[in-house]
Coordinates of C-alpha atoms in Angstrom, one line a residue:
M23 CA -15.6 -73.9 -32.8
N24 CA -16.9 -70.4 -32.2
S25 CA -19.5 -71.6 -29.7
E26 CA -17.0 -73.6 -27.7
H27 CA -14.6 -70.7 -27.6
S28 CA -17.3 -68.3 -26.4
E29 CA -18.2 -70.7 -23.5
T30 CA -14.7 -71.0 -22.2
Q31 CA -13.6 -67.3 -22.4
P32 CA -14.9 -65.0 -19.6
T33 CA -16.8 -61.9 -20.6
D34 CA -15.5 -58.4 -19.8
E35 CA -18.1 -58.0 -17.1
A36 CA -16.9 -61.2 -15.4
R37 CA -13.3 -60.0 -15.4
R38 CA -14.3 -56.9 -13.5
E39 CA -15.9 -58.8 -10.6
P40 CA -13.7 -59.5 -7.6
P41 CA -13.2 -63.2 -6.8
P42 CA -15.6 -64.7 -4.3
T43 CA -14.8 -64.3 -0.6
P44 CA -14.2 -67.7 1.2
T45 CA -17.1 -68.5 3.5
G46 CA -16.6 -67.4 7.1
V47 CA -13.5 -65.3 6.4
D48 CA -13.6 -61.5 6.7
W49 CA -10.9 -60.5 4.2
E50 CA -10.3 -57.4 2.2
P51 CA -7.6 -57.0 -0.4
W52 CA -6.8 -53.4 0.5
P53 CA -5.1 -52.1 3.8
Q54 CA -7.4 -51.1 6.6
R55 CA -7.4 -47.5 8.1
P56 CA -6.0 -47.4 11.7
A57 CA -8.5 -46.8 14.4
V58 CA -8.7 -43.3 15.7
R59 CA -7.1 -43.0 19.2
G60 CA -8.8 -40.9 21.9
R61 CA -7.2 -37.8 23.3
L62 CA -4.8 -37.8 26.2
N63 CA -6.6 -37.5 29.6
R64 CA -5.4 -34.5 31.5
L65 CA -5.9 -36.0 34.9
A66 CA -3.5 -38.8 33.9
V67 CA -0.8 -36.2 33.4
V68 CA -1.7 -34.6 36.7
T69 CA -1.3 -38.0 38.4
L70 CA 2.1 -38.4 36.9
V71 CA 3.3 -35.0 38.0
L72 CA 1.9 -35.5 41.5
G73 CA 3.7 -38.8 41.7
L74 CA 7.0 -37.2 40.7
L75 CA 6.6 -34.5 43.3
G76 CA 5.6 -36.9 46.0
G77 CA 2.1 -35.4 46.3
L78 CA -0.4 -37.4 48.4
L79 CA -3.2 -36.4 46.1
A80 CA -1.9 -38.6 43.3
P81 CA -4.2 -41.6 44.2
V82 CA -7.2 -39.2 44.2
A83 CA -6.3 -37.9 40.7
A84 CA -5.7 -41.5 39.6
V85 CA -9.3 -42.5 40.5
F86 CA -10.9 -39.8 38.5
A87 CA -8.5 -40.2 35.6
R88 CA -9.3 -43.9 35.2
R89 CA -13.0 -43.3 35.5
R90 CA -12.9 -40.8 32.6
I91 CA -10.6 -43.0 30.5
R92 CA -13.1 -45.9 30.7
R93 CA -16.0 -43.6 30.0
D94 CA -14.7 -41.5 27.2
G95 CA -12.0 -43.9 25.7
E96 CA -9.2 -41.4 26.4
R97 CA -5.5 -42.3 26.6
G98 CA -3.3 -42.2 29.7
K99 CA -3.6 -45.5 31.6
G100 CA 0.2 -45.9 31.6
L101 CA 0.7 -42.4 33.0
V102 CA -1.7 -43.1 35.8
T103 CA 0.1 -46.3 36.7
A104 CA 3.5 -44.6 36.6
G105 CA 2.2 -41.8 38.9
L106 CA 0.9 -44.3 41.4
V107 CA 4.2 -46.2 41.4
L108 CA 6.2 -43.0 42.0
C109 CA 3.8 -41.9 44.8
G110 CA 4.3 -45.4 46.4
G111 CA 8.1 -44.9 46.2
W112 CA 7.8 -41.6 48.1
V113 CA 5.6 -43.2 50.7
L114 CA 8.1 -46.1 51.2
A115 CA 11.0 -43.7 51.5
G116 CA 9.2 -41.6 54.1
L117 CA 8.4 -44.7 56.1
V118 CA 12.0 -45.8 56.1
A119 CA 13.2 -42.3 57.1
L120 CA 10.6 -42.3 59.9
G121 CA 11.8 -45.6 61.1
V122 CA 15.4 -44.3 61.3
V123 CA 14.3 -41.2 63.2
L124 CA 12.1 -43.2 65.7
T125 CA 14.8 -45.8 66.4
G126 CA 17.5 -43.1 66.4
S127 CA 20.1 -45.5 65.0
D128 CA 21.4 -47.1 61.9
S129 CA 22.6 -50.7 61.5
D130 CA 25.9 -51.5 63.0
T131 CA 28.9 -50.6 60.8
G132 CA 32.6 -50.5 61.1
L133 CA 34.4 -47.4 62.2
R134 CA 35.5 -46.7 58.5
G135 CA 31.8 -46.3 57.7
L136 CA 31.5 -43.2 59.8
R137 CA 32.0 -39.6 58.6
V138 CA 33.0 -36.3 60.3
G139 CA 30.3 -35.2 62.6
D140 CA 28.7 -38.7 63.1
C141 CA 27.7 -39.7 66.6
F142 CA 28.0 -43.3 67.6
R143 CA 27.8 -45.9 70.3
V144 CA 30.4 -48.5 70.9
P145 CA 30.6 -51.7 72.9
T146 CA 31.3 -51.4 76.7
G147 CA 34.8 -50.2 77.4
A148 CA 35.7 -49.4 73.7
T149 CA 35.9 -45.7 74.4
A150 CA 38.7 -46.3 76.9
S151 CA 40.6 -48.5 74.5
R152 CA 43.2 -47.3 71.9
T153 CA 42.1 -50.0 69.5
A154 CA 39.1 -49.3 67.3
P155 CA 36.1 -51.6 67.9
E156 CA 35.1 -53.9 65.1
Q157 CA 31.5 -52.6 65.1
V158 CA 29.9 -49.3 66.1
T159 CA 26.3 -48.1 65.9
R160 CA 25.7 -44.7 64.2
V161 CA 23.0 -42.7 66.1
A162 CA 21.4 -39.3 65.9
C163 CA 23.5 -36.7 67.8
D164 CA 20.5 -35.6 69.9
T165 CA 20.1 -39.1 71.3
P166 CA 22.3 -40.7 74.0
H167 CA 25.7 -41.6 72.5
D168 CA 29.2 -42.5 73.5
A169 CA 31.3 -40.5 71.1
E170 CA 31.4 -38.0 68.2
Y171 CA 33.6 -38.5 65.2
V172 CA 36.0 -35.6 64.7
D173 CA 38.3 -36.7 61.9
D174 CA 40.8 -39.3 60.7
F175 CA 44.2 -39.3 59.0
P176 CA 46.9 -41.7 57.9
A177 CA 49.0 -42.9 60.9
Y178 CA 52.3 -42.9 59.0
E179 CA 54.4 -39.8 59.1
R180 CA 55.7 -39.5 55.6
S181 CA 54.9 -42.5 53.4
A182 CA 52.7 -45.6 53.5
D183 CA 55.7 -48.0 53.4
E184 CA 57.0 -46.9 56.8
R185 CA 57.6 -49.5 59.4
Y186 CA 55.2 -49.8 62.3
P187 CA 56.5 -47.2 64.8
G188 CA 55.0 -48.6 68.0
A189 CA 52.1 -47.5 70.1
A190 CA 54.0 -44.9 72.1
A191 CA 55.1 -43.0 68.9
L192 CA 51.6 -43.3 67.4
S193 CA 50.1 -41.9 70.6
Q194 CA 52.3 -38.8 70.4
R195 CA 51.5 -38.3 66.7
A196 CA 47.8 -38.8 67.4
E197 CA 47.7 -36.3 70.3
A198 CA 49.3 -33.6 68.3
L199 CA 47.3 -34.0 65.1
C200 CA 43.9 -34.8 66.8
R201 CA 44.2 -31.5 68.8
Q202 CA 44.7 -29.7 65.5
R203 CA 41.5 -31.4 64.2
Q204 CA 39.6 -30.5 67.3
R205 CA 40.6 -26.9 67.0
S206 CA 38.9 -26.8 63.6
Y207 CA 36.0 -29.0 64.6
V208 CA 35.1 -27.0 67.8
V209 CA 36.0 -23.4 66.9
D210 CA 34.6 -22.2 70.3
P211 CA 36.0 -24.3 73.1
L212 CA 33.5 -22.6 75.5
G213 CA 30.8 -24.7 74.0
L214 CA 32.4 -28.0 75.2
P215 CA 31.2 -29.4 78.5
T216 CA 34.0 -29.8 81.1
E217 CA 33.7 -33.6 81.1
V218 CA 34.3 -34.0 77.4
R219 CA 37.7 -35.1 76.4
L220 CA 39.5 -35.8 73.1
S221 CA 40.6 -39.3 72.4
W222 CA 41.7 -41.5 69.5
Y223 CA 41.9 -45.0 68.1
L224 CA 45.3 -46.2 66.9
P225 CA 46.0 -48.9 64.3
T226 CA 47.5 -52.2 65.6
R227 CA 50.5 -53.9 64.1
V228 CA 48.2 -56.1 62.2
D229 CA 46.3 -53.0 60.8
W230 CA 49.5 -51.3 59.7
S231 CA 49.8 -53.1 56.4
T232 CA 46.2 -52.6 55.4
D233 CA 44.6 -49.6 57.1
P234 CA 47.0 -47.5 59.2
T235 CA 44.5 -44.8 60.2
I236 CA 44.2 -42.7 63.4
T237 CA 40.7 -41.8 64.3
C238 CA 40.0 -38.7 66.5
Y239 CA 36.8 -38.5 68.5
L240 CA 35.2 -36.6 71.5
T241 CA 33.8 -38.6 74.4
A242 CA 32.7 -38.3 78.0
P243 CA 32.4 -40.5 81.1
T244 CA 28.6 -40.2 80.8
A245 CA 26.5 -40.4 77.7
L246 CA 26.4 -37.3 75.4
A247 CA 23.0 -36.1 74.4
R248 CA 23.7 -33.2 71.9
P249 CA 26.1 -32.5 69.0
L250 CA 29.4 -30.9 70.0
R251 CA 30.4 -29.7 66.5
M252 CA 31.0 -25.9 66.1
D253 CA 32.5 -25.2 62.7
T254 CA 31.6 -23.7 59.4
T255 CA 28.8 -26.3 59.0
V256 CA 27.1 -25.0 62.2
L257 CA 28.2 -21.4 62.7
N258 CA 26.8 -18.4 60.8
P259 CA 29.3 -16.0 59.2
A260 CA 29.1 -13.4 62.1
Q261 CA 29.7 -16.1 64.7
L262 CA 32.6 -17.6 62.8
G263 CA 34.1 -14.2 62.1
Y264 CA 34.1 -13.3 65.8
L265 CA 35.5 -16.7 67.0
L266 CA 38.3 -16.8 64.5
A267 CA 39.3 -13.2 65.2
S268 CA 39.3 -13.7 69.0
R269 CA 40.6 -17.2 69.3
D270 CA 44.4 -16.5 69.1
W271 CA 44.0 -13.6 71.6
T272 CA 42.0 -15.7 74.0
E273 CA 44.6 -18.5 73.9
A274 CA 47.5 -16.1 74.3
R275 CA 45.9 -14.3 77.2
A276 CA 45.0 -17.6 79.0
A277 CA 48.6 -18.8 78.6
L278 CA 50.0 -15.5 79.9
V279 CA 47.8 -15.6 83.0
A280 CA 48.7 -19.2 83.7
T281 CA 52.5 -19.0 83.2
A282 CA 53.3 -15.4 84.2
P283 CA 54.0 -16.0 88.0
T284 CA 56.5 -18.8 87.3
S285 CA 58.1 -17.6 84.0
T286 CA 61.6 -16.4 83.6
P287 CA 62.0 -12.7 82.5
A288 CA 62.7 -13.8 78.9
E289 CA 59.7 -16.2 78.8
L290 CA 57.4 -13.6 80.3
R291 CA 58.5 -11.0 77.8
D292 CA 57.9 -13.4 74.9
A293 CA 54.4 -14.2 76.3
V294 CA 53.6 -10.5 76.6
R295 CA 54.7 -9.9 73.0
R296 CA 52.5 -12.7 71.7
A297 CA 49.5 -11.4 73.7
E298 CA 50.1 -7.8 72.4
A299 CA 50.3 -9.0 68.8
T300 CA 47.2 -11.1 69.0
H301 CA 45.3 -8.3 70.8
T302 CA 46.2 -5.9 67.9
D303 CA 45.3 -8.5 65.3
M304 CA 41.9 -9.2 66.9
W305 CA 41.1 -5.4 66.9
F306 CA 41.9 -5.0 63.2
R307 CA 39.9 -8.2 62.2
L308 CA 36.9 -7.2 64.3
R309 CA 37.0 -3.7 62.9
R310 CA 36.6 -4.7 59.3
E311 CA 33.8 -7.3 59.7
P312 CA 30.2 -6.2 58.6
W313 CA 28.4 -7.0 61.8
P314 CA 24.6 -7.4 62.0
E315 CA 22.6 -4.6 63.4
A316 CA 21.8 -6.5 66.6
V317 CA 25.5 -7.1 67.3
R318 CA 26.9 -3.7 66.4
P319 CA 26.3 -1.8 69.7
A320 CA 28.1 -4.5 71.8
M321 CA 30.9 -4.8 69.2
E322 CA 31.5 -1.1 69.2
R323 CA 32.0 -1.1 73.0
L324 CA 34.4 -4.0 72.7
L325 CA 36.5 -2.3 70.1
T326 CA 36.6 0.9 72.1
E327 CA 37.8 -0.9 75.2
M328 CA 40.4 -2.8 73.2
E329 CA 41.7 0.4 71.7
Q330 CA 42.0 2.0 75.2
A331 CA 44.0 -1.1 76.4
E332 CA 46.6 -0.9 73.6
P333 CA 48.9 1.6 75.3
A334 CA 49.1 -0.6 78.4
W335 CA 50.2 -3.6 76.3
R336 CA 52.9 -1.4 74.7
D337 CA 54.1 -0.4 78.1
A338 CA 54.2 -4.0 79.2
D339 CA 56.4 -4.9 76.2
G340 CA 58.9 -2.2 77.1
E341 CA 59.0 -2.6 80.9
P342 CA 62.4 -3.9 82.1
D343 CA 61.4 -4.7 85.7
Q344 CA 59.7 -8.1 86.0
G345 CA 57.6 -7.0 89.1
K346 CA 56.3 -3.9 87.3
L347 CA 55.8 -6.0 84.2
L348 CA 53.5 -8.3 86.0
Q349 CA 51.5 -5.3 87.3
V350 CA 51.1 -3.9 83.8
V351 CA 50.1 -7.3 82.5
A352 CA 47.4 -7.6 85.2
Q353 CA 46.2 -4.1 84.4
A354 CA 46.1 -4.8 80.6
G355 CA 44.3 -8.1 81.2
Q356 CA 41.3 -6.3 82.6
H357 CA 40.6 -4.9 79.1
P358 CA 38.3 -5.5 77.4
N359 CA 35.8 -5.8 80.2
P360 CA 34.6 -9.5 80.5
G361 CA 31.1 -8.2 80.6
T362 CA 31.5 -6.6 77.2
E363 CA 32.8 -9.8 75.7
L364 CA 29.8 -11.6 77.2
A365 CA 27.4 -9.1 75.7
V366 CA 29.0 -9.7 72.2
R367 CA 28.6 -13.4 72.7
Q368 CA 25.0 -13.0 73.7
A369 CA 24.2 -10.8 70.7
L370 CA 25.8 -13.4 68.4
G371 CA 24.0 -16.4 70.1
L372 CA 27.2 -18.0 71.3
P373 CA 27.8 -19.8 74.6
T374 CA 28.5 -17.6 77.6
T375 CA 29.4 -20.3 80.1
Q376 CA 31.4 -23.4 79.8
G377 CA 29.5 -26.2 78.1
E378 CA 26.4 -24.1 77.2
P379 CA 24.9 -25.0 73.8
M380 CA 24.4 -22.4 71.1
R381 CA 21.2 -20.5 71.2

């Protein structure tokens, strides 16, 4: 009995031995230690940064980064790939932009796809029509084009549920409101060529229930080749300050000169009072502007001449005789000297003749 029991019971030494490993299987009963990863390749990071910034050196950095990663077992393959993809995106965007510049136009779009300041071409005869064309082609404003988009606004007068008022009423509404928009779009009318005219597209009876919009634009009998816009997006603060200060006076003086010979005494007196008020307002507004050093000498001469002309305008306002009033108006209209006004415009870089572009 004892001998049989000793043969079947394993000894203490046998219990301590691990079980035999199956043939052909690499197996361990304890967890393996993870492999040690290499350090991050610095050139891979450089490639990613260059790709983000659109740098053309990203492919060069990528070549050296991959070479070191393979040689030294460093990390960063994903960063290199991402940097190359980003760099390719920049290249593709540049090619698209270059194509747009070279062709000078975008794909055809509807009039509602345009924005203020866009220049566009239209099918033959569409600029003479009051009905908006179905398709227009947006182009760069320094390339030949038919029209320049000024603004748009709802065609109804008070509410969207108004009945269609007819083409004649819409034309009157369009003319009044489009001229207001043009006054803000082209602050300096001297910059407009003489052949440029303001026009507009009107909604049809069919459009009235869906898109009752009036579109204002500038056009000319021959193709335009430069932008006409002169507002806050184009003018610097000094140019804008001078134009806004002098605009009312310029308009009042022009109206007085044009209407004075045929006006009644009451009409003439009203025109003189408007001119005097705008003249005084212009002087005060110009006086408080901080003018650049290059503009200051000409501006000081202008202000001095305007100050000297002020008594003549007051005399014109109080002159009872119409004949003498016209003489006083003619005398007051000589100040300030037109040459001084041109000197101010030259110093500011504004047009000095009709249709001249800004310098």
